[in-house]
Amino acid sequence: MRIVSYNVNGIKARLPRLIEYLTEEQPDVVCLQELKASDETFPEADIRAAGYGAIWYGQKGFNGVAVLARGIDPIERQRGLGGEPEDEHSRYLEAEVDGVVIASIYLPNGNPQPGPKFDYKLRWIDRLRARAAELLAEERAVVLAGDYNVIPNDDDVFSVRAMQSDALMQPESRAGYRALLAQGWTDSLRTRFPKGGVWTFWDYQAGAWQRDAGFRIDHLLLSPVAADRFVDAGVDKGHRGREKASDHAPTWVRLR
């Protein structure tokens, strides 16, 4: 099973690239983030025409997550995280596909920091960790896939100095990510590339793509049962270089 995390940065604008990716790569499951579309405007017909079932949790103009599955409809398990009832952001969608529990995650960016947006980011990480603990207790194959907006290590960024004041690299952000891993999750891309130097995001500004000035913020975390089935992980970097592409590249894990 090949499971992909793909921040499309606006599904309306990137629909041709998404359909192209589904058609060329034929992944089994795709977790989308940053749809920037309401539930009513999600392009279900186009995605079904490409051979994929879908569930989605939209929000007009912002956020939004979805789970696509090749040839079948994902079974929805949960949308949104507990712990903050007033939170209306569409950032978490959990599904089951072929016996594997898969969550599409769009963790808050947190900039500017310090400030309320950064505080919200840290609370959101805590809420995700609470849900992750519940999932681990099920002792099943689980994949937490998404744009975490956290650069975990110094070798996950082209320049530590350039990003040192960004919310993505603050000690508190990293500590939250490490606390999640410490529950027993496996960072699949880090397992495949232990020395780092692998990017999943390149900004549109300042020629970041042309300079390969990127960083790693898209992660697929595996429960122990899923980690036992780990085969490979990678980044489909070439898709970032296409015309009118997302600023993220599809990032994937393959399980037996």
CSV table of C-alpha atoms in Angstrom, one decimal:
chain,number,residue,atom,x,y,z
A,1,MET,CA,0.0,0.0,0.0
A,2,ARG,CA,1.4,3.4,-1.1
A,3,ILE,CA,0.1,6.2,1.1
A,4,VAL,CA,0.8,9.8,0.0
A,5,SER,CA,0.6,13.1,1.9
A,6,TYR,CA,0.1,16.0,-0.5
A,7,ASN,CA,-0.5,19.7,0.5
A,8,VAL,CA,-2.1,20.9,-2.7
A,9,ASN,CA,-2.2,24.6,-1.7
A,10,GLY,CA,-5.7,25.1,-3.2
A,11,ILE,CA,-7.5,22.2,-4.9
A,12,LYS,CA,-9.2,24.4,-7.5
A,13,ALA,CA,-5.9,25.9,-8.7
A,14,ARG,CA,-4.0,22.6,-8.5
A,15,LEU,CA,-6.7,20.2,-9.8
A,16,PRO,CA,-4.9,19.5,-13.1
A,17,ARG,CA,-1.7,18.7,-11.2
A,18,LEU,CA,-3.6,16.5,-8.8
A,19,ILE,CA,-5.4,14.5,-11.5
A,20,GLU,CA,-2.1,14.2,-13.3
A,21,TYR,CA,-0.4,12.8,-10.2
A,22,LEU,CA,-3.2,10.3,-9.5
A,23,THR,CA,-3.1,9.1,-13.2
A,24,GLU,CA,0.6,8.8,-13.4
A,25,GLU,CA,1.5,7.5,-10.0
A,26,GLN,CA,-1.6,5.5,-9.1
A,27,PRO,CA,-1.1,5.7,-5.3
A,28,ASP,CA,-3.4,3.7,-3.1
A,29,VAL,CA,-4.2,6.5,-0.7
A,30,VAL,CA,-3.7,10.2,-0.9
A,31,CYS,CA,-4.1,12.5,2.1
A,32,LEU,CA,-4.7,16.1,0.9
A,33,GLN,CA,-4.2,19.3,2.9
A,34,GLU,CA,-4.9,23.0,2.4
A,35,LEU,CA,-7.9,22.4,0.1
A,36,LYS,CA,-9.0,26.1,0.5
A,37,ALA,CA,-12.5,24.9,-0.6
A,38,SER,CA,-15.8,24.5,1.0
A,39,ASP,CA,-17.5,21.1,1.3
A,40,GLU,CA,-19.9,22.1,-1.5
A,41,THR,CA,-17.1,23.0,-4.0
A,42,PHE,CA,-14.9,20.0,-3.5
A,43,PRO,CA,-14.3,18.5,-7.0
A,44,GLU,CA,-15.7,15.0,-6.2
A,45,ALA,CA,-16.7,14.2,-9.8
A,46,ASP,CA,-13.2,14.9,-11.2
A,47,ILE,CA,-11.6,12.8,-8.5
A,48,ARG,CA,-14.0,9.9,-9.0
A,49,ALA,CA,-13.4,10.1,-12.8
A,50,ALA,CA,-9.7,9.5,-12.0
A,51,GLY,CA,-10.7,6.3,-10.2
A,52,TYR,CA,-10.7,7.5,-6.6
A,53,GLY,CA,-13.2,7.6,-3.8
A,54,ALA,CA,-13.0,10.5,-1.4
A,55,ILE,CA,-14.0,12.0,1.9
A,56,TRP,CA,-13.3,15.6,2.7
A,57,TYR,CA,-13.6,18.2,5.5
A,58,GLY,CA,-13.6,21.6,3.7
A,59,GLN,CA,-13.4,25.2,4.7
A,60,LYS,CA,-14.0,28.1,2.4
A,61,GLY,CA,-10.7,29.8,1.5
A,62,PHE,CA,-8.6,28.2,4.2
A,63,ASN,CA,-7.4,24.9,5.5
A,64,GLY,CA,-9.3,21.8,4.5
A,65,VAL,CA,-8.2,18.1,4.4
A,66,ALA,CA,-9.3,15.0,2.4
A,67,VAL,CA,-8.5,11.3,2.1
A,68,LEU,CA,-8.7,9.7,-1.4
A,69,ALA,CA,-8.5,5.9,-2.0
A,70,ARG,CA,-8.0,4.2,-5.3
A,71,GLY,CA,-11.1,2.2,-6.4
A,72,ILE,CA,-12.9,2.4,-3.0
A,73,ASP,CA,-14.5,5.0,-0.7
A,74,PRO,CA,-12.5,5.6,2.5
A,75,ILE,CA,-14.6,4.9,5.7
A,76,GLU,CA,-14.7,8.1,7.8
A,77,ARG,CA,-13.8,7.6,11.5
A,78,GLN,CA,-13.4,11.2,12.8
A,79,ARG,CA,-13.2,14.8,11.7
A,80,GLY,CA,-11.6,17.4,13.9
A,81,LEU,CA,-9.8,17.0,17.1
A,82,GLY,CA,-11.3,17.1,20.6
A,83,GLY,CA,-10.2,19.4,23.4
A,84,GLU,CA,-11.2,22.8,21.9
A,85,PRO,CA,-14.9,22.8,20.9
A,86,GLU,CA,-14.8,26.3,19.6
A,87,ASP,CA,-12.1,25.4,17.0
A,88,GLU,CA,-13.8,25.5,13.6
A,89,HIS,CA,-10.6,25.0,11.5
A,90,SER,CA,-10.8,22.0,9.1
A,91,ARG,CA,-7.4,20.4,9.9
A,92,TYR,CA,-7.9,16.7,10.8
A,93,LEU,CA,-9.7,13.9,9.0
A,94,GLU,CA,-9.4,10.3,10.0
A,95,ALA,CA,-10.4,7.3,7.8
A,96,GLU,CA,-10.0,3.6,7.4
A,97,VAL,CA,-8.8,2.1,4.1
A,98,ASP,CA,-8.3,-1.6,3.6
A,99,GLY,CA,-7.9,-2.1,7.3
A,100,VAL,CA,-5.4,0.7,7.8
A,101,VAL,CA,-6.3,3.8,9.9
A,102,ILE,CA,-5.1,6.9,8.1
A,103,ALA,CA,-5.3,10.5,9.2
A,104,SER,CA,-4.9,13.6,7.0
A,105,ILE,CA,-3.4,16.4,9.1
A,106,TYR,CA,-2.8,20.1,8.5
A,107,LEU,CA,-1.1,21.4,11.6
A,108,PRO,CA,-1.3,25.2,12.1
A,109,ASN,CA,1.6,27.3,10.8
A,110,GLY,CA,1.9,29.4,14.0
A,111,ASN,CA,3.5,32.5,12.5
A,112,PRO,CA,4.0,35.2,13.6
A,113,GLN,CA,5.6,34.0,16.8
A,114,PRO,CA,5.3,34.7,19.6
A,115,GLY,CA,1.6,35.4,19.6
A,116,PRO,CA,-1.9,33.8,19.6
A,117,LYS,CA,-1.3,31.9,16.3
A,118,PHE,CA,1.8,30.3,17.8
A,119,ASP,CA,-0.1,29.5,21.0
A,120,TYR,CA,-2.9,27.9,19.0
A,121,LYS,CA,-0.3,25.8,17.1
A,122,LEU,CA,1.2,24.4,20.4
A,123,ARG,CA,-2.3,23.6,21.8
A,124,TRP,CA,-3.1,21.8,18.5
A,125,ILE,CA,0.0,19.7,18.8
A,126,ASP,CA,-1.1,18.7,22.3
A,127,ARG,CA,-4.6,17.8,21.0
A,128,LEU,CA,-3.1,15.7,18.2
A,129,ARG,CA,-0.9,13.9,20.7
A,130,ALA,CA,-4.0,13.1,22.8
A,131,ARG,CA,-5.7,11.6,19.8
A,132,ALA,CA,-2.5,9.8,18.7
A,133,ALA,CA,-2.4,8.1,22.1
A,134,GLU,CA,-5.9,6.8,21.7
A,135,LEU,CA,-5.0,5.4,18.2
A,136,LEU,CA,-1.9,3.7,19.6
A,137,ALA,CA,-4.1,2.0,22.2
A,138,GLU,CA,-6.1,0.3,19.4
A,139,GLU,CA,-2.9,-1.6,18.4
A,140,ARG,CA,-3.6,-1.3,14.7
A,141,ALA,CA,-1.8,-0.1,11.6
A,142,VAL,CA,-2.1,3.7,11.7
A,143,VAL,CA,-0.5,6.3,9.5
A,144,LEU,CA,-0.6,10.0,10.6
A,145,ALA,CA,0.1,11.8,7.3
A,146,GLY,CA,0.2,15.5,6.7
A,147,ASP,CA,1.7,18.9,6.7
A,148,TYR,CA,2.9,19.2,10.3
A,149,ASN,CA,4.5,22.7,9.8
A,150,VAL,CA,7.4,21.5,11.9
A,151,ILE,CA,11.0,21.2,10.8
A,152,PRO,CA,12.1,18.5,13.2
A,153,ASN,CA,15.9,18.8,12.9
A,154,ASP,CA,18.6,21.2,11.7
A,155,ASP,CA,19.4,18.8,8.8
A,156,ASP,CA,15.8,19.1,7.6
A,157,VAL,CA,16.3,22.7,6.4
A,158,PHE,CA,18.4,24.3,3.7
A,159,SER,CA,19.5,27.0,6.1
A,160,VAL,CA,19.1,27.0,9.9
A,161,ARG,CA,19.9,30.7,10.0
A,162,ALA,CA,17.2,31.6,7.4
A,163,MET,CA,14.5,29.8,9.4
A,164,GLN,CA,15.7,30.3,13.0
A,165,SER,CA,12.9,32.8,13.9
A,166,ASP,CA,10.1,31.0,12.1
A,167,ALA,CA,7.4,29.2,14.0
A,168,LEU,CA,8.2,26.0,12.1
A,169,MET,CA,11.6,25.7,13.8
A,170,GLN,CA,11.0,27.0,17.4
A,171,PRO,CA,12.1,24.8,20.3
A,172,GLU,CA,8.5,24.4,21.4
A,173,SER,CA,7.3,23.2,18.0
A,174,ARG,CA,10.1,20.7,17.8
A,175,ALA,CA,9.5,19.6,21.4
A,176,GLY,CA,5.8,18.9,20.5
A,177,TYR,CA,6.8,16.8,17.5
A,178,ARG,CA,9.4,14.9,19.5
A,179,ALA,CA,6.8,14.2,22.3
A,180,LEU,CA,4.5,12.8,19.6
A,181,LEU,CA,7.3,10.5,18.3
A,182,ALA,CA,8.1,9.4,21.9
A,183,GLN,CA,4.7,7.8,22.2
A,184,GLY,CA,6.0,5.1,19.8
A,185,TRP,CA,5.5,6.6,16.3
A,186,THR,CA,8.0,6.1,13.5
A,187,ASP,CA,9.0,9.0,11.2
A,188,SER,CA,9.0,7.0,7.9
A,189,LEU,CA,10.9,9.5,5.8
A,190,ARG,CA,13.6,9.9,8.5
A,191,THR,CA,13.9,6.2,8.7
A,192,ARG,CA,14.6,6.0,5.0
A,193,PHE,CA,16.9,9.0,5.0
A,194,PRO,CA,18.5,9.1,8.5
A,195,LYS,CA,21.1,11.8,7.5
A,196,GLY,CA,18.4,14.3,6.5
A,197,GLY,CA,18.8,16.7,3.6
A,198,VAL,CA,15.5,15.7,2.0
A,199,TRP,CA,13.0,18.5,1.4
A,200,THR,CA,9.2,18.4,0.9
A,201,PHE,CA,8.5,22.1,0.5
A,202,TRP,CA,10.0,24.9,-1.5
A,203,ASP,CA,8.6,28.5,-1.2
A,204,TYR,CA,7.4,30.3,-4.3
A,205,GLN,CA,9.6,33.3,-3.2
A,206,ALA,CA,13.2,34.2,-3.8
A,207,GLY,CA,13.8,31.4,-6.3
A,208,ALA,CA,13.7,28.7,-3.6
A,209,TRP,CA,12.9,25.9,-6.0
A,210,GLN,CA,15.6,26.9,-8.4
A,211,ARG,CA,18.1,27.1,-5.5
A,212,ASP,CA,16.8,23.9,-3.9
A,213,ALA,CA,16.3,26.0,-0.8
A,214,GLY,CA,13.7,23.8,0.8
A,215,PHE,CA,12.8,22.0,4.1
A,216,ARG,CA,11.0,19.0,5.4
A,217,ILE,CA,7.6,19.6,7.0
A,218,ASP,CA,5.4,16.9,5.4
A,219,HIS,CA,5.6,13.7,7.6
A,220,LEU,CA,4.1,10.3,7.6
A,221,LEU,CA,4.2,8.8,11.1
A,222,LEU,CA,3.7,5.0,11.6
A,223,SER,CA,2.3,3.2,14.6
A,224,PRO,CA,4.3,0.1,15.7
A,225,VAL,CA,2.0,-2.2,13.7
A,226,ALA,CA,2.4,-0.1,10.6
A,227,ALA,CA,6.1,0.3,11.1
A,228,ASP,CA,6.4,-3.5,11.0
A,229,ARG,CA,5.1,-3.3,7.5
A,230,PHE,CA,7.4,-0.5,6.4
A,231,VAL,CA,9.0,-1.0,2.9
A,232,ASP,CA,10.1,2.4,1.7
A,233,ALA,CA,9.5,6.2,1.8
A,234,GLY,CA,10.2,9.1,-0.5
A,235,VAL,CA,9.3,12.4,-2.0
A,236,ASP,CA,8.0,12.8,-5.6
A,237,LYS,CA,10.1,15.9,-6.1
A,238,GLY,CA,9.6,16.2,-9.8
A,239,HIS,CA,6.0,17.1,-9.4
A,240,ARG,CA,7.0,20.3,-7.5
A,241,GLY,CA,8.8,21.5,-10.7
A,242,ARG,CA,5.8,21.4,-13.0
A,243,GLU,CA,3.8,24.4,-14.2
A,244,LYS,CA,1.5,25.9,-11.6
A,245,ALA,CA,2.5,23.2,-9.1
A,246,SER,CA,1.9,23.3,-5.3
A,247,ASP,CA,4.8,24.5,-3.2
A,248,HIS,CA,4.8,21.1,-1.6
A,249,ALA,CA,5.9,17.8,-3.2
A,250,PRO,CA,3.9,14.6,-2.7
A,251,THR,CA,5.5,12.7,0.1
A,252,TRP,CA,4.9,8.9,0.5
A,253,VAL,CA,5.4,5.7,2.5
A,254,ARG,CA,4.9,2.2,1.2
A,255,LEU,CA,3.7,-0.6,3.5
A,256,ARG,CA,3.5,-4.3,2.9
